[in-house]
Coordinates of C-alpha atoms in Angstrom, one line a residue:
M1 CA -0.3 -0.1 -0.1
T2 CA 1.1 3.3 -1.0
T3 CA 1.8 6.0 1.4
P4 CA -0.3 9.2 0.1
Q5 CA 1.1 12.4 -0.7
P6 CA 0.6 14.6 2.5
L7 CA -2.4 16.8 2.7
L8 CA -1.3 19.9 4.8
D9 CA 0.6 22.6 3.4
P10 CA 1.8 25.1 5.7
A11 CA 2.7 27.6 2.9
L12 CA -1.1 28.1 2.7
W13 CA -1.4 29.1 5.8
R14 CA 1.4 30.6 6.7
E15 CA 0.9 34.5 7.8
H16 CA -2.5 34.1 6.1
L17 CA -6.0 33.4 7.1
Y18 CA -8.7 31.7 5.2
S19 CA -11.4 33.5 4.1
S20 CA -12.5 33.8 0.4
G21 CA -9.5 31.7 -0.1
W22 CA -6.1 31.9 1.2
R23 CA -4.9 35.4 1.8
A24 CA -2.2 37.4 3.6
A25 CA -3.3 38.2 7.1
S26 CA -2.3 41.5 8.3
Q27 CA -0.4 39.6 11.9
A28 CA 1.1 36.4 12.2
A29 CA 1.8 34.3 15.1
D30 CA 3.6 31.2 16.1
V31 CA 2.0 28.0 17.3
I32 CA 4.1 26.2 19.9
E33 CA 4.3 22.9 20.4
P34 CA 3.4 22.1 24.2
A35 CA 5.8 19.0 24.4
T36 CA 9.1 20.6 22.9
G37 CA 8.2 24.2 23.0
T38 CA 9.6 24.5 19.6
V39 CA 7.5 26.4 16.9
L40 CA 5.5 23.8 15.0
A41 CA 3.5 26.3 12.7
C42 CA 3.3 30.2 11.5
T43 CA -0.4 31.1 10.7
G44 CA -1.9 34.4 10.2
R45 CA -3.9 35.7 12.9
A46 CA -7.3 37.5 12.3
V47 CA -8.2 41.0 13.7
A48 CA -11.6 42.3 14.3
A49 CA -11.6 44.2 10.9
D50 CA -11.5 40.9 9.4
V51 CA -15.2 39.3 10.7
A52 CA -17.0 42.0 8.2
P53 CA -15.8 41.1 5.0
A54 CA -15.6 37.3 6.2
T55 CA -19.6 37.6 7.0
Q56 CA -20.6 39.5 3.6
A57 CA -19.0 36.6 1.6
A58 CA -20.4 34.0 3.7
T59 CA -23.9 36.0 3.1
A60 CA -23.0 36.2 -0.6
A61 CA -22.6 32.3 -0.8
Q62 CA -25.1 30.6 1.3
A63 CA -28.1 31.0 -0.6
A64 CA -26.8 28.9 -3.6
W65 CA -25.4 26.6 -1.2
A66 CA -28.8 25.8 0.3
A67 CA -30.4 25.8 -3.0
M68 CA -27.6 23.0 -4.7
P69 CA -29.4 19.6 -5.1
P70 CA -28.9 17.7 -2.0
R71 CA -27.1 14.8 -3.3
E72 CA -24.2 17.1 -4.4
R73 CA -23.7 18.9 -1.2
A74 CA -23.8 15.3 0.1
A75 CA -21.3 14.4 -1.8
V76 CA -18.9 17.1 -0.3
F77 CA -18.8 15.6 3.3
L78 CA -18.5 12.1 1.8
R79 CA -15.1 13.6 0.2
A80 CA -14.4 15.1 3.3
A81 CA -14.8 11.9 5.0
Q82 CA -12.6 10.0 2.8
L83 CA -9.9 12.4 3.2
F84 CA -9.7 12.9 6.8
Q85 CA -9.6 9.2 6.4
Q86 CA -6.9 8.6 3.4
H87 CA -4.5 11.2 5.6
F88 CA -5.2 9.8 8.9
D89 CA -1.8 9.2 9.9
E90 CA -0.4 12.4 8.9
L91 CA -3.3 14.6 10.5
A92 CA -3.5 12.7 13.8
L93 CA 0.1 13.2 14.5
F94 CA -0.4 17.0 13.5
V95 CA -3.1 17.0 16.1
T96 CA -1.2 15.2 18.9
R97 CA 1.5 17.7 18.4
E98 CA -0.3 21.2 18.5
T99 CA -2.4 19.9 21.4
G100 CA 0.0 18.3 23.4
G101 CA -1.9 14.6 23.7
I102 CA -1.2 11.3 23.1
L103 CA -1.0 9.9 19.7
P104 CA -4.5 7.8 20.5
K105 CA -6.0 11.0 21.4
G106 CA -4.7 12.6 18.2
Q107 CA -6.0 9.2 16.6
H108 CA -9.5 9.4 17.8
E109 CA -10.1 13.1 17.0
L110 CA -9.3 11.2 13.5
R111 CA -12.1 8.7 13.6
E112 CA -14.5 11.1 15.0
A113 CA -13.5 13.6 12.1
V114 CA -14.6 10.9 9.4
A115 CA -18.0 10.2 11.8
F116 CA -18.9 13.9 12.1
C117 CA -18.8 14.4 8.0
Q118 CA -20.2 10.8 7.0
I119 CA -23.5 12.0 9.5
A120 CA -23.6 15.3 8.0
A121 CA -23.6 13.9 4.4
A122 CA -26.9 12.0 5.7
M123 CA -28.6 14.9 6.6
P124 CA -29.2 16.9 3.4
L125 CA -31.0 13.9 1.9
Q126 CA -33.3 13.7 5.1
A127 CA -37.2 14.8 5.1
Q128 CA -37.0 18.6 6.8
G129 CA -40.0 19.0 7.0
Q130 CA -43.9 17.9 7.9
V131 CA -47.1 18.4 6.2
L132 CA -49.6 20.1 8.8
P133 CA -53.3 19.7 9.1
S134 CA -55.1 22.5 7.2
T135 CA -58.6 23.4 5.7
P136 CA -59.7 22.2 2.1
G137 CA -57.8 23.8 -0.6
R138 CA -54.4 24.5 1.3
M139 CA -51.2 22.7 1.9
S140 CA -49.8 23.7 5.1
I141 CA -46.2 22.6 5.7
A142 CA -43.9 23.2 8.5
R143 CA -40.2 23.0 7.0
R144 CA -36.6 23.5 8.8
V145 CA -34.7 26.6 6.8
P146 CA -31.4 27.5 7.4
L147 CA -29.9 30.3 10.0
G148 CA -27.9 31.8 7.5
V149 CA -24.2 32.2 8.7
V150 CA -23.1 30.6 12.0
G151 CA -20.0 31.5 14.1
V152 CA -18.1 28.8 15.6
I153 CA -15.7 29.7 18.6
S154 CA -13.8 26.6 19.5
P155 CA -11.3 25.4 22.1
F156 CA -7.9 24.1 22.3
N157 CA -8.3 21.0 24.0
F158 CA -10.1 18.9 21.4
P159 CA -10.2 21.3 18.6
L160 CA -10.5 19.3 15.3
I161 CA -13.8 17.7 16.7
L162 CA -15.3 20.2 19.1
T163 CA -14.9 22.5 15.9
L164 CA -16.1 20.0 13.3
R165 CA -19.1 18.7 15.6
V166 CA -20.5 22.4 14.7
V167 CA -19.2 22.8 11.1
A168 CA -20.1 20.1 9.4
P169 CA -24.1 19.8 10.6
A170 CA -24.0 23.3 10.3
L171 CA -23.0 23.5 6.8
A172 CA -25.4 20.4 5.6
A173 CA -28.3 22.1 6.6
G174 CA -27.6 24.6 4.6
N175 CA -25.8 27.6 6.7
A176 CA -22.4 29.1 5.7
V177 CA -19.7 29.1 9.0
I178 CA -17.0 31.2 10.3
I179 CA -14.3 29.6 12.2
K180 CA -12.3 31.6 15.3
P181 CA -10.4 28.6 16.3
D182 CA -8.3 29.2 19.9
P183 CA -5.1 30.7 18.8
R184 CA -3.1 28.2 20.2
T185 CA -4.3 25.2 18.1
P186 CA -5.3 27.3 14.8
V187 CA -4.6 24.4 12.6
S188 CA -6.4 21.2 14.0
G189 CA -9.3 23.3 14.9
G190 CA -9.6 25.6 11.5
F191 CA -7.0 25.6 9.0
M192 CA -6.9 21.9 8.6
I193 CA -10.2 21.6 8.2
A194 CA -10.4 24.3 5.4
Q195 CA -7.6 22.4 3.9
V196 CA -9.8 19.2 3.6
F197 CA -13.4 20.5 2.7
E198 CA -11.3 22.9 0.1
A199 CA -10.1 19.7 -1.1
A200 CA -13.2 17.7 -1.1
G201 CA -14.9 20.8 -3.2
L202 CA -17.1 23.0 -1.0
P203 CA -17.9 26.2 -2.6
A204 CA -15.9 29.2 -2.2
G205 CA -17.0 32.2 0.2
L206 CA -18.9 29.3 2.8
L207 CA -16.2 28.6 5.4
H208 CA -14.1 31.2 7.1
V209 CA -11.1 30.7 9.5
L210 CA -10.2 33.7 11.7
P211 CA -8.0 32.7 14.4
G212 CA -7.5 35.3 17.0
G213 CA -8.5 37.1 20.4
A214 CA -11.3 38.0 22.2
D215 CA -11.8 41.0 19.6
V216 CA -12.3 38.4 16.6
G217 CA -15.0 36.9 19.1
Q218 CA -16.5 40.1 20.4
A219 CA -16.5 41.3 16.5
L220 CA -18.3 37.7 15.4
V221 CA -21.0 37.9 18.1
S222 CA -22.0 41.5 17.4
D223 CA -22.1 40.8 13.9
P224 CA -25.4 41.3 12.3
A225 CA -25.3 39.0 9.5
V226 CA -24.4 35.7 11.8
A227 CA -27.5 34.0 12.8
M228 CA -25.6 32.1 15.7
I229 CA -23.0 31.6 17.8
S230 CA -21.8 28.1 18.8
F231 CA -18.9 28.4 21.6
T232 CA -17.1 26.0 23.3
G233 CA -14.9 27.0 26.2
S234 CA -14.8 28.6 29.9
A235 CA -17.8 29.5 31.9
G236 CA -16.7 33.0 32.2
V237 CA -16.3 33.9 28.5
G238 CA -19.0 31.6 28.0
R239 CA -21.6 34.0 30.1
H240 CA -19.9 36.8 28.3
I241 CA -20.9 35.6 24.9
G242 CA -24.0 34.9 26.1
E243 CA -25.1 38.5 27.4
L244 CA -23.3 39.4 24.3
A245 CA -25.4 37.2 21.6
G246 CA -28.5 38.0 23.8
R247 CA -28.1 41.8 23.4
H248 CA -28.2 40.9 19.6
L249 CA -31.2 39.2 19.5
K250 CA -28.9 36.0 18.0
K251 CA -29.1 32.3 18.8
V252 CA -26.2 31.2 20.8
S253 CA -25.1 27.3 21.9
L254 CA -22.7 27.7 24.6
E255 CA -20.9 24.3 25.9
L256 CA -18.8 25.3 29.3
G257 CA -17.8 22.1 30.9
G258 CA -19.4 22.0 34.4
S259 CA -17.9 20.1 37.2
N260 CA -18.5 16.4 36.8
A261 CA -19.4 13.6 39.4
L262 CA -18.4 10.5 39.1
V263 CA -19.9 8.6 41.8
V264 CA -18.4 4.8 43.2
L265 CA -21.0 3.2 45.3
D266 CA -19.5 0.5 48.2
D267 CA -20.4 -2.8 46.3
A268 CA -18.0 -1.6 43.1
D269 CA -15.2 -3.8 41.7
L270 CA -12.3 -1.8 43.3
D271 CA -9.6 -2.2 40.4
L272 CA -12.2 -1.5 37.5
A273 CA -13.2 1.4 39.7
A274 CA -10.0 2.8 39.7
S275 CA -9.4 1.9 36.3
N276 CA -12.4 4.2 35.5
I277 CA -11.3 6.9 37.6
A278 CA -7.8 7.1 36.2
W279 CA -8.9 7.7 32.7
G280 CA -12.0 9.6 33.1
A281 CA -9.6 12.3 35.7
W282 CA -6.2 11.6 33.8
L283 CA -6.9 11.2 29.9
H284 CA -5.3 14.4 28.0
Q285 CA -4.1 15.6 31.4
G286 CA -7.8 16.1 32.7
Q287 CA -8.2 19.1 29.8
I288 CA -12.0 17.4 29.1
C289 CA -15.0 19.2 29.6
M290 CA -16.3 15.6 30.4
A291 CA -13.2 14.7 33.0
S292 CA -14.3 13.0 36.3
N293 CA -13.6 16.1 37.9
R294 CA -15.2 15.1 41.3
V295 CA -15.2 11.3 42.3
L296 CA -17.3 10.5 45.3
V297 CA -16.4 7.2 46.9
H298 CA -18.4 5.5 49.5
E299 CA -16.3 5.6 52.7
D300 CA -16.0 1.9 53.1
I301 CA -14.1 1.3 49.9
A302 CA -12.3 4.5 49.8
P303 CA -9.1 3.6 51.5
A304 CA -8.6 1.0 49.0
I305 CA -9.7 2.8 46.2
T306 CA -7.5 5.5 46.9
E307 CA -4.1 3.0 47.2
R308 CA -4.7 1.9 43.5
L309 CA -5.1 5.2 42.3
V310 CA -2.0 6.9 44.2
A311 CA 0.1 3.6 42.7
K312 CA -1.2 4.3 39.3
A313 CA -0.3 7.9 39.7
Q314 CA 3.2 7.4 40.5
H315 CA 3.5 4.9 37.8
L316 CA 2.0 6.3 34.7
P317 CA 4.7 7.7 32.6
V318 CA 4.4 11.7 31.3
G319 CA 5.9 13.2 28.4
D320 CA 6.1 14.1 24.8
G321 CA 2.8 12.1 23.8
A322 CA 3.9 11.8 19.9
T323 CA 6.6 9.3 21.0
G324 CA 3.8 6.6 21.7
Q325 CA 5.8 5.7 25.3
V326 CA 3.7 7.9 27.6
A327 CA 0.4 8.2 29.2
L328 CA -0.1 12.1 30.1
G329 CA 1.3 14.4 27.9
P330 CA 1.9 18.3 28.7
L331 CA -0.5 21.1 29.4
I332 CA -1.1 23.3 26.8
D333 CA 0.5 26.3 28.0
E334 CA 2.0 28.0 31.1
R335 CA -0.7 29.9 32.2
Q336 CA -3.2 26.9 32.1
R337 CA -0.3 24.9 34.3
D338 CA -0.5 27.7 36.2
R339 CA -4.1 27.6 37.0
V340 CA -4.4 23.9 37.8
H341 CA -1.3 24.3 40.0
A342 CA -3.1 27.2 42.1
A343 CA -6.4 25.4 42.4
V344 CA -4.3 22.2 44.0
Q345 CA -2.6 24.4 46.5
A346 CA -5.7 26.5 47.6
S347 CA -7.7 23.3 48.1
V348 CA -4.6 21.6 50.1
K349 CA -4.5 24.9 51.9
A350 CA -8.1 24.7 52.5
G351 CA -7.7 20.8 54.4
A352 CA -7.4 18.6 51.1
Q353 CA -4.5 15.8 51.4
L354 CA -1.8 15.6 48.6
L355 CA -1.1 12.1 48.1
A356 CA 0.3 11.8 44.9
G357 CA 1.6 14.3 42.1
G358 CA 0.9 18.0 42.4
T359 CA 4.2 18.9 40.9
Y360 CA 5.5 19.6 37.2
D361 CA 8.2 19.9 35.1
R362 CA 7.8 22.9 32.6
L363 CA 4.3 21.9 31.1
F364 CA 4.1 17.8 32.4
Y365 CA 2.0 18.3 35.5
K366 CA 2.0 15.1 37.2
P367 CA -1.3 13.4 37.9
T368 CA -2.6 14.0 41.3
V369 CA -4.6 12.7 43.5
L370 CA -6.6 14.7 46.5
A371 CA -8.2 13.2 49.3
G372 CA -11.0 14.6 51.4
V373 CA -11.7 17.1 48.7
K374 CA -15.2 19.5 50.3
P375 CA -17.6 21.4 48.9
G376 CA -15.7 25.3 49.1
M377 CA -12.6 23.8 48.1
P378 CA -11.6 25.2 44.6
T379 CA -11.0 21.3 43.3
F380 CA -15.0 20.6 44.1
D381 CA -16.3 23.8 43.3
D382 CA -15.4 24.5 39.5
E383 CA -13.8 22.6 36.4
T384 CA -10.1 22.1 37.4
F385 CA -9.0 21.1 33.8
G386 CA -5.9 19.6 35.2
P387 CA -4.9 15.8 35.9
V388 CA -6.5 15.9 39.4
V389 CA -8.4 12.7 41.1
N390 CA -10.8 15.0 43.9
L391 CA -11.9 12.4 46.1
V392 CA -15.1 13.0 48.2
T393 CA -16.4 10.4 50.2
F394 CA -20.0 9.5 51.4
K395 CA -22.3 7.6 53.5
T396 CA -25.4 6.9 51.9
D397 CA -26.9 6.6 47.9
A398 CA -29.0 10.3 49.3
E399 CA -25.7 12.2 50.1
A400 CA -23.8 10.8 47.1
V401 CA -26.3 12.4 45.2
A402 CA -26.7 15.9 46.9
L403 CA -22.9 16.0 46.2
A404 CA -23.3 15.6 42.9
N405 CA -25.4 17.7 42.1
D406 CA -23.9 20.8 44.3
S407 CA -22.5 22.4 41.1
H408 CA -23.6 25.1 38.8
G409 CA -24.2 22.5 36.1
G410 CA -22.7 19.0 34.8
L411 CA -22.1 17.9 31.4
S412 CA -21.5 14.2 32.2
A413 CA -22.1 12.0 35.0
G414 CA -21.2 8.4 35.8
V415 CA -22.2 5.7 37.9
I416 CA -20.0 2.5 39.0
S417 CA -21.8 -0.7 40.8
R418 CA -22.3 -4.2 40.9
S419 CA -26.0 -3.6 40.8
V420 CA -27.3 -1.9 37.8
G421 CA -30.3 -0.9 39.3
R422 CA -29.0 1.1 42.1
A423 CA -26.9 2.5 39.7
L424 CA -29.8 3.4 37.6
A425 CA -31.6 4.7 41.1
V426 CA -28.8 6.9 41.5
G427 CA -28.3 8.1 37.9
N428 CA -31.7 9.2 37.7
Q429 CA -31.4 11.8 40.0
L430 CA -28.5 13.3 38.8
R431 CA -28.7 16.9 37.2
A432 CA -26.5 16.5 34.1
G433 CA -26.9 16.2 30.4
M434 CA -25.0 12.7 29.8
V435 CA -25.6 9.9 32.5
H436 CA -23.3 6.8 32.2
I437 CA -24.2 3.6 34.1
N438 CA -20.9 1.7 35.0
D439 CA -18.6 4.1 33.3
Q440 CA -16.7 6.7 33.6
T441 CA -18.0 10.3 32.6
V442 CA -15.8 10.9 29.2
N443 CA -18.0 9.7 26.7
D444 CA -19.2 10.7 23.3
D445 CA -20.2 9.1 20.2
A446 CA -21.1 11.0 17.6
V447 CA -24.6 10.6 17.4
N448 CA -25.4 11.4 20.7
P449 CA -27.1 14.9 21.7
F450 CA -24.5 16.7 23.9
G451 CA -25.4 19.3 26.1
G452 CA -26.1 19.8 29.7
P453 CA -27.6 22.4 32.3
G454 CA -26.4 25.1 33.6
I455 CA -22.7 26.5 33.0
A456 CA -22.4 22.7 31.1
G457 CA -24.4 24.1 28.3
N458 CA -27.4 26.7 28.9
G459 CA -29.9 23.8 28.2
N460 CA -28.7 23.2 24.5
S461 CA -27.7 20.0 22.7
H462 CA -26.4 19.2 19.5
G463 CA -25.0 16.4 17.5
G464 CA -27.0 13.4 16.2
P465 CA -30.7 13.9 16.4
G466 CA -30.2 18.0 18.3
D467 CA -28.3 18.9 14.9
W468 CA -31.9 20.2 12.9
E469 CA -33.2 21.8 15.6
Q470 CA -29.8 23.4 16.6
F471 CA -28.8 24.4 13.0
S472 CA -31.9 25.4 11.2
T473 CA -35.1 27.0 11.9
W474 CA -38.6 26.0 11.7
Q475 CA -40.4 28.1 8.9
W476 CA -44.4 27.7 8.3
L477 CA -45.3 27.8 4.6
T478 CA -48.9 27.8 3.0
V479 CA -49.9 27.2 -0.5
K480 CA -53.2 27.5 -2.5
D481 CA -54.1 27.3 -5.7
T482 CA -56.1 31.4 -5.7
P483 CA -56.2 33.6 -3.4
P484 CA -59.3 34.0 -1.2
Q485 CA -62.0 36.4 -1.1
F486 CA -62.3 38.7 2.2
P487 CA -64.6 40.6 3.1
F488 CA -62.7 43.6 3.3

């Protein structure tokens, strides 16, 4: 089997943006590889003034795209899926290096990218409305129509899939899309997607990539041509975006993570429970919106679970994930590392016991175990977004439910028990957008609705059955043979 020619062309995005084609940017920015500290790429950096021309071009291109025959639109996504698959190894390695993940994490993003494109390919061929009951002589139809231009502000942790999960269905529903990827991961979160869709035959002007700072995001949210904003990121920024979008009367979807709870009941298998906790809390250094932030363990088994977790923390290798020889890579940058470390130290100062980790070398933060974590401590109240297991003990199932629900919002939750019925009884009481029985909290399947209450997602869900609802709007259409005669 021959190795395909490389897809990624750094010359395209070097000091360039993708907006009505590849064009020179007024600013440039280096992309730093977290594991090595070296420059991985040099890309264009957008400024606020770049937004209006992009929205104008997107608006101009959108109507023709929405009117394109459904099979032709579907074919674009099938070709994109094929390109992601054909260049799997090349793209997975780049995602790994840009995000500081381990190689299986980069490979996971590529597998999901393929799936998102395949799912999007089916959307134009699905029924997009229904015939309503009406009076004789009139046809009454409720149909889904595109919103117009959708703005996507995406994060650094899983930049390819957390961008593409919006871009693919939004385009498939007939919209144009403008991406503002996190400036730390502009290739995986934007330029890689642009290259794939350009090669797949997406018409010009429909997709734009504008990596930049808060000024670009604010201009995108404020632009009257943008009908919807999808944001994934921190609660603080999400609140500002929600407020700004509300002021401009536009649809907004916020996915802000929240503090997720994993409940381990007293009849759980100790080794399996410890494995689930370690995976859910330390995968991708805990930089996952579904990470098992708060681990609630019955007091009778807490000592045994703690012993197993400390042993794992002391033996899991940390280093450059692209080598394939480690379990944890680096945090994304110094700001994130310092934020995690400050939360750990503050919780220890408030009474938590540091049993493993809590130290770092450059951006490599050791897998950490905190015991005795309680409400009021930073690592209990807030999403840590680092490789920290926060152990909280409980005596009764009712207490576990109360502790799990003591948060500003939960995207995901899990319950582990030998009794599925008992675990379900606990799970049914948890306020979370996704609940997993006998599994940890980091789960996503491309076809499931993804979202949660409170800061986990302001009640919105997208993915699978939620995509049409999220990226289109209802329009009522009636048709009569001739206009009626009215008494006026």
